[in-house]
XYZ file of C-alpha atoms in Angstrom:
523
model
C 31.152 48.721 -11.064
C 29.271 49.434 -7.823
C 26.059 50.274 -9.713
C 26.395 47.065 -11.735
C 26.776 44.994 -8.552
C 23.712 46.586 -6.977
C 21.670 45.936 -10.150
C 22.887 42.336 -10.277
C 21.931 41.700 -6.604
C 18.486 43.240 -7.122
C 17.937 41.062 -10.204
C 19.004 37.925 -8.303
C 16.764 38.694 -5.327
C 13.750 39.315 -7.587
C 14.435 36.152 -9.556
C 14.814 34.161 -6.345
C 11.591 35.632 -4.952
C 9.742 34.805 -8.175
C 10.989 31.196 -8.109
C 10.222 30.897 -4.419
C 6.738 32.312 -4.914
C 6.089 30.024 -7.885
C 7.279 27.012 -5.905
C 5.196 28.086 -2.904
C 2.088 28.631 -5.022
C 2.528 25.235 -6.643
C 2.849 23.594 -3.232
C -0.303 25.336 -1.987
C -2.231 24.343 -5.130
C -1.055 20.732 -4.746
C -2.287 20.709 -1.143
C -5.654 22.179 -2.128
C -5.996 19.642 -4.963
C -5.143 16.812 -2.548
C -7.653 18.037 0.043
C -10.338 18.298 -2.623
C -9.505 14.751 -3.761
C -9.916 13.421 -0.206
C -13.274 15.206 0.088
C -14.435 13.671 -3.215
C -13.228 10.259 -2.050
C -15.295 10.549 1.128
C -18.347 11.433 -0.954
C -17.889 8.332 -3.112
C -17.677 6.160 0.003
C -20.995 7.666 1.119
C -22.701 6.665 -2.138
C -21.048 3.249 -2.413
C -18.598 3.925 -5.253
C -15.619 2.388 -3.507
C -13.367 2.120 -6.561
C -13.874 5.817 -7.301
C -13.123 6.592 -3.657
C -9.856 4.666 -3.864
C -8.891 6.574 -7.009
C -9.352 9.883 -5.214
C -7.458 8.813 -2.090
C -4.602 7.601 -4.311
C -4.737 10.920 -6.177
C -4.321 12.812 -2.903
C -1.366 10.616 -1.915
C 0.347 11.311 -5.224
C -0.466 15.032 -5.322
C 1.567 16.183 -2.314
C 4.124 15.113 0.278
C 2.509 17.235 2.998
C 2.475 14.943 6.021
C -0.972 15.979 7.233
C -2.542 15.248 3.842
C -0.644 11.987 3.382
C -1.633 10.786 6.860
C -5.277 11.697 6.244
C -5.413 10.021 2.805
C -3.768 6.855 4.165
C -6.238 6.764 7.055
C -9.195 7.081 4.672
C -7.769 4.324 2.480
C -7.177 1.993 5.440
C -10.702 2.566 6.752
C -12.112 1.816 3.301
C -10.168 -1.457 3.170
C -11.148 -2.421 6.733
C -14.861 -1.622 6.720
C -16.097 -1.797 3.145
C -13.751 -3.835 0.950
C -13.179 -6.935 3.128
C -9.432 -6.303 3.141
C -8.492 -6.356 6.849
C -4.879 -7.399 6.290
C -4.214 -4.522 3.890
C -5.926 -2.184 6.358
C -3.734 -3.422 9.227
C -0.586 -2.794 7.194
C -1.658 0.770 6.384
C -2.708 1.548 9.981
C 0.715 0.373 11.146
C 2.433 2.469 8.474
C 0.523 5.590 9.549
C 1.448 5.126 13.193
C 5.133 4.522 12.423
C 5.402 7.501 10.057
C 3.201 9.991 11.905
C 3.077 9.148 15.640
C 2.948 12.865 16.458
C -0.175 13.502 14.368
C -3.817 12.844 15.341
C -4.004 10.408 12.423
C -1.161 8.397 13.960
C -3.049 8.085 17.231
C -6.282 7.140 15.448
C -4.474 4.587 13.279
C -2.932 2.795 16.261
C -6.291 2.662 18.047
C -8.051 1.363 14.916
C -5.324 -1.241 14.474
C -5.957 -2.530 18.004
C -9.724 -2.552 17.369
C -9.217 -4.420 14.097
C -7.379 -7.244 15.862
C -10.046 -7.222 18.572
C -12.816 -7.519 15.949
C -11.084 -10.560 14.479
C -10.636 -12.074 17.955
C -6.851 -11.995 17.904
C -6.687 -11.069 21.569
C -2.908 -11.237 21.885
C -2.363 -8.739 19.085
C -5.217 -6.549 20.322
C -3.705 -6.420 23.821
C -0.276 -5.638 22.366
C -1.564 -2.652 20.427
C -3.903 -1.354 23.144
C -0.915 -1.350 25.513
C 1.188 0.419 22.897
C -1.560 3.004 22.489
C -1.580 3.771 26.225
C 2.211 3.948 26.221
C 2.307 6.530 23.423
C -0.917 8.375 24.228
C -1.547 8.122 27.998
C -3.932 11.098 27.739
C -5.221 10.189 24.277
C -8.786 10.435 22.985
C -9.336 6.677 23.203
C -7.525 5.992 26.489
C -10.637 4.853 28.377
C -11.579 2.236 25.768
C -7.971 1.102 25.477
C -7.700 0.801 29.267
C -10.925 -1.224 29.371
C -9.593 -3.774 26.879
C -6.181 -3.998 28.555
C -7.836 -4.707 31.899
C -10.234 -7.191 30.327
C -7.553 -9.132 28.469
C -5.078 -9.294 31.368
C -7.691 -11.081 33.495
C -8.239 -14.044 31.141
C -6.339 -16.586 29.039
C -5.703 -15.011 25.653
C -7.004 -16.516 22.429
C -5.246 -16.210 19.072
C -7.173 -17.324 15.978
C -5.590 -20.044 13.838
C -5.986 -18.037 10.650
C -5.198 -14.329 10.712
C -8.062 -12.077 9.617
C -10.350 -14.949 8.667
C -13.745 -13.600 7.580
C -16.674 -15.618 8.980
C -19.309 -17.203 6.694
C -22.644 -15.412 6.309
C -25.937 -17.205 6.983
C -29.331 -15.566 6.379
C -32.613 -17.407 6.914
C -35.130 -15.005 5.391
C -35.060 -12.261 2.792
C -33.995 -9.133 4.718
C -35.240 -5.584 4.411
C -33.039 -3.039 2.641
C -32.759 0.648 3.571
C -32.536 2.857 0.472
C -31.607 6.515 0.827
C -33.958 8.450 -1.451
C -33.234 11.969 -0.272
C -30.667 14.054 1.588
C -31.134 17.815 1.827
C -33.251 20.505 3.429
C -36.848 19.746 2.399
C -38.807 16.949 0.714
C -42.353 16.496 -0.570
C -44.260 13.270 0.045
C -47.616 12.283 -1.361
C -50.250 9.679 -0.497
C -52.615 8.528 2.209
C -50.128 8.472 5.084
C -49.838 7.505 8.720
C -46.997 9.197 10.605
C -45.589 7.546 13.718
C -42.816 8.339 16.165
C -40.089 5.942 17.311
C -42.376 4.527 20.016
C -45.007 3.603 17.411
C -47.470 6.324 18.460
C -49.547 7.832 15.655
C -48.740 11.532 15.311
C -50.682 12.343 12.132
C -52.884 10.825 9.491
C -52.656 12.776 6.303
C -53.920 12.426 2.729
C -52.305 14.629 0.083
C -48.954 16.373 -0.311
C -46.854 16.502 2.850
C -43.902 18.855 3.253
C -41.011 17.711 5.417
C -38.063 19.918 6.277
C -35.145 20.130 8.697
C -35.072 22.766 11.414
C -31.936 22.459 13.485
C -32.023 18.846 14.624
C -35.817 18.486 14.390
C -38.311 17.716 11.619
C -40.915 20.223 10.454
C -44.179 18.735 9.111
C -46.043 21.131 6.812
C -43.834 23.915 8.221
C -44.834 23.152 11.826
C -42.281 21.833 14.326
C -42.749 18.427 15.937
C -40.785 17.217 18.893
C -38.910 14.396 17.224
C -35.849 13.808 15.057
C -37.294 10.663 13.480
C -40.585 9.856 11.733
C -41.882 6.583 10.318
C -44.313 7.083 7.433
C -46.622 4.275 6.348
C -49.088 4.085 3.503
C -52.776 3.879 4.331
C -53.278 2.761 0.748
C -50.964 1.039 -1.705
C -47.846 3.164 -2.235
C -46.010 6.182 -0.877
C -44.599 8.834 -3.211
C -41.711 11.284 -2.975
C -41.015 14.185 -5.335
C -37.856 13.484 -7.331
C -36.631 14.863 -10.647
C -39.740 16.983 -11.331
C -42.354 14.321 -10.551
C -43.756 12.211 -7.735
C -42.438 8.645 -7.765
C -44.173 5.723 -6.070
C -42.389 3.268 -3.808
C -43.167 0.042 -2.013
C -42.554 -0.401 1.706
C -42.442 2.548 4.104
C -40.349 5.660 4.704
C -38.149 6.703 7.575
C -37.426 10.427 7.813
C -34.835 11.846 10.193
C -32.491 14.767 10.687
C -28.748 14.290 10.943
C -26.232 17.137 11.130
C -28.887 19.585 9.991
C -29.848 17.538 6.924
C -33.180 15.842 6.262
C -32.937 12.210 5.143
C -35.743 10.140 3.661
C -35.033 6.397 3.567
C -37.235 3.794 1.881
C -37.377 0.518 3.825
C -38.672 -2.552 2.001
C -38.010 -6.231 1.412
C -34.890 -6.785 -0.697
C -36.833 -8.838 -3.269
C -39.350 -6.008 -3.729
C -36.443 -3.579 -4.076
C -34.958 -5.690 -6.872
C -38.203 -5.561 -8.872
C -37.319 -1.962 -9.680
C -33.524 -2.234 -9.716
C -33.338 -4.884 -12.450
C -35.136 -2.778 -15.050
C -33.705 0.489 -13.755
C -30.230 -0.911 -14.458
C -31.001 -2.907 -17.640
C -33.607 -2.324 -20.391
C -36.649 -4.577 -19.990
C -36.405 -5.583 -23.657
C -33.183 -7.489 -23.001
C -33.248 -11.335 -22.790
C -34.805 -12.811 -19.655
C -31.601 -14.682 -18.800
C -29.681 -11.394 -18.937
C -32.181 -9.790 -16.561
C -31.859 -12.795 -14.251
C -28.069 -12.342 -14.234
C -28.628 -8.664 -13.383
C -31.026 -9.647 -10.580
C -28.443 -11.944 -8.965
C -25.623 -9.393 -9.310
C -27.852 -6.637 -7.867
C -29.091 -8.850 -5.004
C -25.524 -9.809 -4.136
C -24.372 -6.201 -4.246
C -27.255 -4.979 -2.062
C -26.691 -7.725 0.507
C -22.947 -7.005 0.584
C -23.613 -3.325 1.260
C -26.185 -4.136 3.930
C -23.691 -6.332 5.787
C -21.041 -3.605 5.645
C -23.234 -0.664 6.648
C -24.961 -1.986 9.736
C -23.891 1.094 11.709
C -25.143 3.440 8.964
C -28.633 4.918 8.733
C -29.062 3.436 5.233
C -27.671 0.519 3.211
C -27.652 1.899 -0.342
C -28.463 5.074 -2.240
C -30.987 5.055 -5.071
C -28.639 6.266 -7.825
C -25.934 4.624 -9.921
C -23.535 5.335 -7.039
C -24.763 2.043 -5.627
C -27.332 0.876 -8.174
C -30.228 2.594 -9.899
C -33.600 2.301 -8.135
C -36.537 4.302 -9.462
C -39.463 2.825 -7.581
C -42.625 1.265 -8.987
C -42.446 3.250 -12.240
C -39.522 1.108 -13.463
C -41.018 -2.264 -12.595
C -41.965 -4.492 -15.540
C -43.464 -7.968 -15.775
C -40.237 -9.300 -17.239
C -38.088 -7.738 -14.531
C -40.371 -9.043 -11.784
C -40.155 -12.497 -13.340
C -36.348 -12.311 -13.396
C -36.356 -11.544 -9.677
C -38.901 -14.262 -8.863
C -36.993 -16.947 -10.788
C -33.757 -16.154 -8.933
C -35.237 -15.492 -5.467
C -32.572 -15.726 -2.762
C -29.719 -16.571 -5.139
C -26.497 -14.803 -4.193
C -22.948 -14.946 -5.579
C -20.577 -16.069 -2.840
C -16.919 -16.754 -2.189
C -16.067 -18.825 0.898
C -19.721 -18.568 1.968
C -19.765 -14.771 1.935
C -21.505 -12.467 -0.588
C -18.951 -11.173 -3.066
C -18.441 -7.520 -3.897
C -20.287 -7.868 -7.202
C -19.124 -4.794 -9.080
C -20.877 -4.294 -12.373
C -20.443 -1.733 -15.109
C -22.270 -0.699 -18.281
C -19.514 -2.092 -20.504
C -16.028 -3.490 -19.997
C -15.094 -2.570 -23.562
C -13.015 -5.355 -25.001
C -11.243 -6.332 -21.772
C -12.303 -6.965 -18.165
C -9.804 -5.584 -15.660
C -8.481 -6.789 -12.311
C -8.565 -4.248 -9.446
C -5.154 -5.401 -8.202
C -3.514 -3.822 -11.249
C -5.188 -0.530 -10.414
C -5.171 -0.463 -6.604
C -2.679 -3.178 -5.692
C -5.354 -5.384 -4.151
C -7.841 -7.678 -5.856
C -10.323 -10.517 -5.411
C -10.109 -14.118 -6.662
C -13.462 -13.745 -8.448
C -12.583 -10.499 -10.280
C -10.070 -11.467 -12.933
C -8.579 -9.808 -15.969
C -9.468 -11.364 -19.322
C -10.735 -10.472 -22.837
C -14.431 -9.680 -23.217
C -15.380 -10.239 -26.866
C -19.093 -9.967 -25.995
C -18.977 -6.341 -24.811
C -16.673 -5.244 -27.623
C -19.389 -5.538 -30.284
C -22.141 -3.876 -28.226
C -22.929 -0.255 -27.411
C -19.968 1.537 -25.756
C -17.733 -1.392 -26.702
C -15.762 1.012 -28.900
C -15.757 4.795 -28.951
C -13.703 7.851 -29.887
C -13.445 11.093 -27.925
C -11.720 14.271 -29.098
C -10.521 17.193 -27.021
C -8.032 20.033 -27.108
C -5.042 20.222 -24.810
C -6.244 23.644 -23.672
C -9.563 22.046 -22.608
C -7.658 19.701 -20.266
C -5.456 22.589 -19.150
C -8.493 24.685 -18.157
C -10.131 21.792 -16.281
C -6.992 21.071 -14.260
C -6.576 24.768 -13.486
C -10.117 24.848 -12.083
C -9.106 21.942 -9.844
C -6.123 23.943 -8.609
C -3.518 22.210 -10.784
C -1.833 24.978 -12.777
C 0.643 23.366 -15.163
C 0.964 26.254 -17.579
C 0.717 25.299 -21.247
C 0.193 21.573 -21.893
C 2.091 20.259 -24.916
C 1.213 16.575 -24.883
C -0.250 13.696 -22.865
C 1.258 10.215 -22.891
C 0.285 6.922 -21.203
C 2.548 6.357 -18.198
C 1.169 3.347 -16.321
C -1.044 0.826 -18.137
C -2.705 -2.379 -16.877
C -2.249 -5.639 -18.837
C -5.832 -5.081 -20.063
C -4.823 -1.721 -21.541
C -6.381 0.696 -19.049
C -4.299 3.816 -18.628
C -3.956 4.213 -14.864
C -1.587 7.182 -15.061
C -0.654 9.692 -17.732
C 2.439 11.822 -18.145
C 1.568 15.419 -18.961
C 4.298 17.393 -20.743
C 3.881 21.104 -20.043
C 5.726 24.407 -20.142
C 7.147 23.859 -16.651
C 8.340 20.301 -17.269
C 6.263 17.156 -16.826
C 3.812 15.733 -14.292
C 2.438 12.228 -13.748
C -1.226 12.117 -12.688
C -3.904 9.477 -12.224
C -6.053 9.347 -15.344
C -9.385 8.528 -13.708
C -9.541 11.642 -11.540
C -8.007 14.115 -13.987
C -7.949 13.557 -17.764
C -10.996 11.272 -17.721
C -13.019 13.962 -15.962
C -11.616 16.773 -18.112
C -12.532 15.103 -21.407
C -15.606 13.158 -20.256
C -14.096 9.782 -21.147
C -16.378 6.802 -20.595
C -13.555 4.560 -19.368
C -9.767 4.655 -19.115
C -9.346 1.841 -21.655
C -7.943 3.834 -24.575
C -5.056 4.749 -26.868
C -3.916 8.329 -27.485
C -3.070 10.121 -30.713
C -2.313 13.807 -31.174
C -2.505 16.337 -33.982
C -1.244 19.740 -32.897
C -3.392 20.972 -30.036
C -5.993 18.265 -30.648
C -5.891 14.937 -28.843
C -7.905 11.841 -29.757
C -8.794 9.041 -27.346
C -9.726 5.792 -29.087
C -11.191 3.538 -26.449
C -13.896 1.244 -25.194
C -15.997 0.516 -22.148
C -18.236 2.588 -19.911
C -17.464 2.659 -16.184
C -14.598 1.112 -14.240
C -14.219 -2.045 -16.349
C -14.378 -4.452 -13.408
C -16.876 -7.288 -12.910
C -20.123 -7.876 -14.788
C -20.649 -6.011 -18.055
C -24.313 -5.214 -18.630
C -23.910 -4.924 -22.414
C -21.804 -8.065 -22.454
C -24.520 -9.841 -20.479
C -27.035 -8.711 -23.072
C -24.929 -10.222 -25.887
C -24.506 -13.510 -23.991
C -28.248 -13.673 -23.335
C -28.952 -13.223 -27.016
C -26.567 -16.099 -27.717
C -28.773 -18.341 -25.578
C -26.570 -18.474 -22.477
C -28.261 -19.114 -19.110
C -27.967 -16.525 -16.346
C -25.579 -18.718 -14.343
C -23.296 -19.099 -17.382
C -23.285 -15.314 -17.867
C -22.359 -14.766 -14.234
C -19.667 -17.466 -14.325
C -17.929 -15.651 -17.177
C -17.779 -12.326 -15.324
C -17.358 -13.583 -11.732
C -15.135 -16.582 -12.362
C -14.664 -18.543 -9.137
C -17.777 -17.211 -7.381
C -20.395 -19.767 -6.258
C -24.161 -19.331 -6.612
C -25.856 -20.015 -3.305
C -29.507 -19.813 -2.243
C -29.359 -17.674 0.901
C -33.139 -17.643 1.581
């Protein structure tokens, strides 16, 4: 009897340890997955893919209940709403939530300070004073105490002003076509080519060089042809027609001039040029030049609007857009065509607006058979981005597709991401938008079931073009029957092509995809 009791206790302790270890490992893997999701979200903010960024921040929030991760993901989401998505009210609500839930964490302190700044930016001085005072009350020795004290002193010395409409965004007026700053390179070393004049920030000529020029980062300084120069910033002008930079195994020519600088040990090369010259390449980098002229004109307006929106929201950045599909494709002079240049010229200065502000003109390769509304995906939308059928995209390329995968393929991908579910038995739609996009899936596995966001998990594992699909399963094989290519929100490039071929004008094409937006000549 004694021996049996000892054996039973040993068995129980081992079993308990195994369960505890399994639970602990799962918690650690969830935290790692959430941290990785936040890091990916930050990257997508950097390259302008705000919807992707939101997906990853939401993924982190749903992956773990760890308070540090949750606070960080909420802070990233609030900052995205406040600074890049024109959603100050949503941002204010999240900042307040972070402070109330996590006042003891650094994120709680930062959230309260950012909330006060947000009200200050929108000239609601009463609310700003209230929250700056609250900040000093909770964090008398906090990181932002000097700024908070400055505003408290400033506001207590004057009559306070409260705006009539909370978080009212001001109209945008621009007289002339602005320059756009396009990030071409970020890394350790870059090769330039051409007849060049190199100047410092004071405008002094440092070099004149004709040929291939090697730039690299050394600490916080720039090396020119492997020799150090005493500056962190260079302006590079052409002494001829174009400047070139080596990208994707060849030198590519660009209009305008280059700015090279070092930031956090990385070398950046930014192309600065007039926005209309920039669009000459973008239009036919994003859409084939053989498409109808009216379609290319619609693309020109959408791209101009998008670039201007990003410029207005990145004034404190060192660049406005990147040159890849993260923002919009820009391949320099090589992608300019007569037809694309004409499309830009015939729409010069035309911008899509809502309440006299450039809209966030998302566009995608194809919306499949249905345009979606971001509020069904992220809980917040725009009046000009509405959900409705898109019969024009459905018949074009990527309008319909089928993708096959094995459950083990998805299992392996998730395991690489730190999500170890054991053996996956099936995948089912869990949360679906009215348009049919599968926002979340329920994964049935050997340890039970788990709900995950589709965009950041199954879509990546299988290489799905969109999350507009239906699922069928045969044993270990799973079939996704879907449509669309991208996020399914805003202008569909293939749909625009079909409308152009039907004889629709560019403004009619844009009206279909950005219903409620107003075309305005900004310059």
